[in-house]
PDB file of C-alpha atoms in Angstrom:
ATOM      1  CA  UNK H   1      31.169 -12.605   7.136  1.00  0.00           C
ATOM      2  CA  UNK H   2      28.181 -13.963   5.175  1.00  0.00           C
ATOM      3  CA  UNK H   3      27.805 -12.610   1.676  1.00  0.00           C
ATOM      4  CA  UNK H   4      24.233 -11.383   2.491  1.00  0.00           C
ATOM      5  CA  UNK H   5      25.553  -9.322   5.313  1.00  0.00           C
ATOM      6  CA  UNK H   6      28.443  -7.981   3.018  1.00  0.00           C
ATOM      7  CA  UNK H   7      25.811  -7.126   0.398  1.00  0.00           C
ATOM      8  CA  UNK H   8      23.736  -5.313   3.107  1.00  0.00           C
ATOM      9  CA  UNK H   9      26.586  -3.103   4.031  1.00  0.00           C
ATOM     10  CA  UNK H  10      27.750  -2.487   0.512  1.00  0.00           C
ATOM     11  CA  UNK H  11      24.258  -1.521  -0.826  1.00  0.00           C
ATOM     12  CA  UNK H  12      23.616   0.785   2.306  1.00  0.00           C
ATOM     13  CA  UNK H  13      26.993   2.585   1.799  1.00  0.00           C
ATOM     14  CA  UNK H  14      26.191   2.835  -1.917  1.00  0.00           C
ATOM     15  CA  UNK H  15      22.852   4.367  -1.202  1.00  0.00           C
ATOM     16  CA  UNK H  16      24.491   6.926   0.896  1.00  0.00           C
ATOM     17  CA  UNK H  17      26.962   7.747  -1.884  1.00  0.00           C
ATOM     18  CA  UNK H  18      24.056   8.030  -4.417  1.00  0.00           C
ATOM     19  CA  UNK H  19      22.348  10.469  -2.078  1.00  0.00           C
ATOM     20  CA  UNK H  20      25.499  12.681  -2.037  1.00  0.00           C
ATOM     21  CA  UNK H  21      25.769  12.401  -5.870  1.00  0.00           C
ATOM     22  CA  UNK H  22      22.119  13.404  -6.144  1.00  0.00           C
ATOM     23  CA  UNK H  23      22.817  16.439  -4.027  1.00  0.00           C
ATOM     24  CA  UNK H  24      25.625  17.422  -6.295  1.00  0.00           C
ATOM     25  CA  UNK H  25      23.563  16.889  -9.373  1.00  0.00           C
ATOM     26  CA  UNK H  26      20.801  19.175  -7.969  1.00  0.00           C
ATOM     27  CA  UNK H  27      23.377  21.727  -7.191  1.00  0.00           C
ATOM     28  CA  UNK H  28      24.226  21.566 -10.913  1.00  0.00           C
ATOM     29  CA  UNK H  29      20.554  22.015 -11.706  1.00  0.00           C
ATOM     30  CA  UNK H  30      20.204  18.434 -13.090  1.00  0.00           C
ATOM     31  CA  UNK H  31      16.731  17.565 -11.929  1.00  0.00           C
ATOM     32  CA  UNK H  32      15.459  14.620 -14.227  1.00  0.00           C
ATOM     33  CA  UNK H  33      18.171  11.980 -14.325  1.00  0.00           C
ATOM     34  CA  UNK H  34      19.233  12.754 -10.797  1.00  0.00           C
ATOM     35  CA  UNK H  35      15.758  11.753  -9.480  1.00  0.00           C
ATOM     36  CA  UNK H  36      15.898   8.521 -11.517  1.00  0.00           C
ATOM     37  CA  UNK H  37      19.261   7.699 -10.217  1.00  0.00           C
ATOM     38  CA  UNK H  38      18.294   8.496  -6.677  1.00  0.00           C
ATOM     39  CA  UNK H  39      15.321   6.115  -6.923  1.00  0.00           C
ATOM     40  CA  UNK H  40      16.982   3.187  -8.569  1.00  0.00           C
ATOM     41  CA  UNK H  41      20.289   3.635  -6.530  1.00  0.00           C
ATOM     42  CA  UNK H  42      18.576   3.505  -3.132  1.00  0.00           C
ATOM     43  CA  UNK H  43      16.137   0.809  -4.084  1.00  0.00           C
ATOM     44  CA  UNK H  44      18.997  -1.632  -4.361  1.00  0.00           C
ATOM     45  CA  UNK H  45      19.560  -1.685  -0.666  1.00  0.00           C
ATOM     46  CA  UNK H  46      15.970  -1.620   0.161  1.00  0.00           C
ATOM     47  CA  UNK H  47      15.294  -4.665  -1.811  1.00  0.00           C
ATOM     48  CA  UNK H  48      18.366  -6.457  -0.193  1.00  0.00           C
ATOM     49  CA  UNK H  49      17.082  -5.507   3.188  1.00  0.00           C
ATOM     50  CA  UNK H  50      13.560  -6.895   2.338  1.00  0.00           C
ATOM     51  CA  UNK H  51      15.245 -10.133   0.995  1.00  0.00           C
ATOM     52  CA  UNK H  52      16.806 -10.698   4.440  1.00  0.00           C
ATOM     53  CA  UNK H  53      13.373 -10.762   5.885  1.00  0.00           C
ATOM     54  CA  UNK H  54      12.129 -13.201   3.250  1.00  0.00           C
ATOM     55  CA  UNK H  55       9.925 -16.057   4.476  1.00  0.00           C
ATOM     56  CA  UNK H  56      11.079 -18.417   1.780  1.00  0.00           C
ATOM     57  CA  UNK H  57      13.948 -19.015  -0.671  1.00  0.00           C
ATOM     58  CA  UNK H  58      11.600 -18.123  -3.502  1.00  0.00           C
ATOM     59  CA  UNK H  59      10.817 -14.666  -1.867  1.00  0.00           C
ATOM     60  CA  UNK H  60      14.656 -14.222  -1.158  1.00  0.00           C
ATOM     61  CA  UNK H  61      15.371 -14.995  -4.803  1.00  0.00           C
ATOM     62  CA  UNK H  62      12.639 -12.616  -5.926  1.00  0.00           C
ATOM     63  CA  UNK H  63      13.876  -9.725  -3.828  1.00  0.00           C
ATOM     64  CA  UNK H  64      17.499 -10.256  -4.656  1.00  0.00           C
ATOM     65  CA  UNK H  65      16.648 -10.318  -8.336  1.00  0.00           C
ATOM     66  CA  UNK H  66      14.690  -7.071  -8.084  1.00  0.00           C
ATOM     67  CA  UNK H  67      17.851  -5.514  -6.341  1.00  0.00           C
ATOM     68  CA  UNK H  68      19.927  -6.767  -9.278  1.00  0.00           C
ATOM     69  CA  UNK H  69      17.521  -5.107 -11.795  1.00  0.00           C
ATOM     70  CA  UNK H  70      17.659  -1.826  -9.884  1.00  0.00           C
ATOM     71  CA  UNK H  71      21.376  -2.074  -9.740  1.00  0.00           C
ATOM     72  CA  UNK H  72      21.431  -2.457 -13.576  1.00  0.00           C
ATOM     73  CA  UNK H  73      19.161   0.496 -13.952  1.00  0.00           C
ATOM     74  CA  UNK H  74      21.480   2.512 -11.710  1.00  0.00           C
ATOM     75  CA  UNK H  75      24.312   1.555 -13.846  1.00  0.00           C
ATOM     76  CA  UNK H  76      22.435   2.719 -16.921  1.00  0.00           C
ATOM     77  CA  UNK H  77      21.758   6.237 -15.389  1.00  0.00           C
ATOM     78  CA  UNK H  78      25.357   6.555 -14.383  1.00  0.00           C
ATOM     79  CA  UNK H  79      26.673   5.609 -17.717  1.00  0.00           C
ATOM     80  CA  UNK H  80      24.184   7.999 -19.382  1.00  0.00           C
ATOM     81  CA  UNK H  81      25.240  10.843 -17.043  1.00  0.00           C
ATOM     82  CA  UNK H  82      28.933  10.092 -17.729  1.00  0.00           C
ATOM     83  CA  UNK H  83      28.664   9.918 -21.539  1.00  0.00           C
ATOM     84  CA  UNK H  84      26.277  12.906 -21.939  1.00  0.00           C
ATOM     85  CA  UNK H  85      28.429  15.160 -19.717  1.00  0.00           C
ATOM     86  CA  UNK H  86      25.172  16.809 -18.643  1.00  0.00           C
ATOM     87  CA  UNK H  87      26.985  17.489 -15.341  1.00  0.00           C
ATOM     88  CA  UNK H  88      30.786  17.221 -15.673  1.00  0.00           C
ATOM     89  CA  UNK H  89      31.465  14.936 -12.690  1.00  0.00           C
ATOM     90  CA  UNK H  90      33.521  11.818 -12.239  1.00  0.00           C
ATOM     91  CA  UNK H  91      31.198   8.740 -12.054  1.00  0.00           C
ATOM     92  CA  UNK H  92      33.964   6.141 -12.383  1.00  0.00           C
ATOM     93  CA  UNK H  93      33.885   5.224  -8.748  1.00  0.00           C
ATOM     94  CA  UNK H  94      30.042   4.843  -8.659  1.00  0.00           C
ATOM     95  CA  UNK H  95      30.195   2.812 -11.858  1.00  0.00           C
ATOM     96  CA  UNK H  96      32.791   0.497 -10.368  1.00  0.00           C
ATOM     97  CA  UNK H  97      30.872   0.107  -7.220  1.00  0.00           C
ATOM     98  CA  UNK H  98      27.526  -0.705  -8.901  1.00  0.00           C
ATOM     99  CA  UNK H  99      29.340  -3.237 -11.091  1.00  0.00           C
ATOM    100  CA  UNK H 100      30.763  -4.937  -7.984  1.00  0.00           C
ATOM    101  CA  UNK H 101      27.241  -5.018  -6.450  1.00  0.00           C
ATOM    102  CA  UNK H 102      25.703  -6.431  -9.627  1.00  0.00           C
ATOM    103  CA  UNK H 103      28.394  -9.305  -9.574  1.00  0.00           C
ATOM    104  CA  UNK H 104      27.675 -10.082  -5.958  1.00  0.00           C
ATOM    105  CA  UNK H 105      23.796 -10.105  -6.416  1.00  0.00           C
ATOM    106  CA  UNK H 106      24.082 -12.208  -9.534  1.00  0.00           C
ATOM    107  CA  UNK H 107      26.277 -14.766  -7.542  1.00  0.00           C
ATOM    108  CA  UNK H 108      23.718 -14.787  -4.537  1.00  0.00           C
ATOM    109  CA  UNK H 109      20.766 -15.348  -6.840  1.00  0.00           C
ATOM    110  CA  UNK H 110      22.499 -18.114  -8.787  1.00  0.00           C
ATOM    111  CA  UNK H 111      23.838 -19.910  -5.687  1.00  0.00           C
ATOM    112  CA  UNK H 112      20.380 -19.763  -4.034  1.00  0.00           C
ATOM    113  CA  UNK H 113      18.694 -21.010  -7.105  1.00  0.00           C
ATOM    114  CA  UNK H 114      21.247 -23.880  -7.362  1.00  0.00           C
ATOM    115  CA  UNK H 115      20.662 -24.817  -3.664  1.00  0.00           C
ATOM    116  CA  UNK H 116      16.929 -24.906  -4.389  1.00  0.00           C
ATOM    117  CA  UNK H 117      17.517 -27.537  -7.096  1.00  0.00           C
ATOM    118  CA  UNK H 118      19.276 -29.779  -4.494  1.00  0.00           C
ATOM    119  CA  UNK H 119      16.899 -29.231  -1.711  1.00  0.00           C
ATOM    120  CA  UNK H 120      13.119 -28.416  -2.217  1.00  0.00           C
ATOM    121  CA  UNK H 121      11.435 -26.138   0.304  1.00  0.00           C
TER     122      UNK H 121
END
């Protein structure tokens, strides 16, 4: 399986998990950070999806880079929720998953950038 397809599947599944976490947070009356988490957590997959329809390598890199930034923002909100104990839930699995996604996105961006150095569009 190509890495791009793997990242599509991973980010889609992660988005579904973020939606579930969002529902749990709302059920615990956490309305502010939960909304920020929902926005950034689902944006990762949306940008990966857009990258797959890119018309050039530059556009692909741009969208994957945005996905990476959204993943890092998601990690921030998860870490903040975990450390603040605003809602006492376990965020470990989500943190591990987003870290894995960040690593894959970083590798995709770097590999694509390196390939552009060898072959110009």
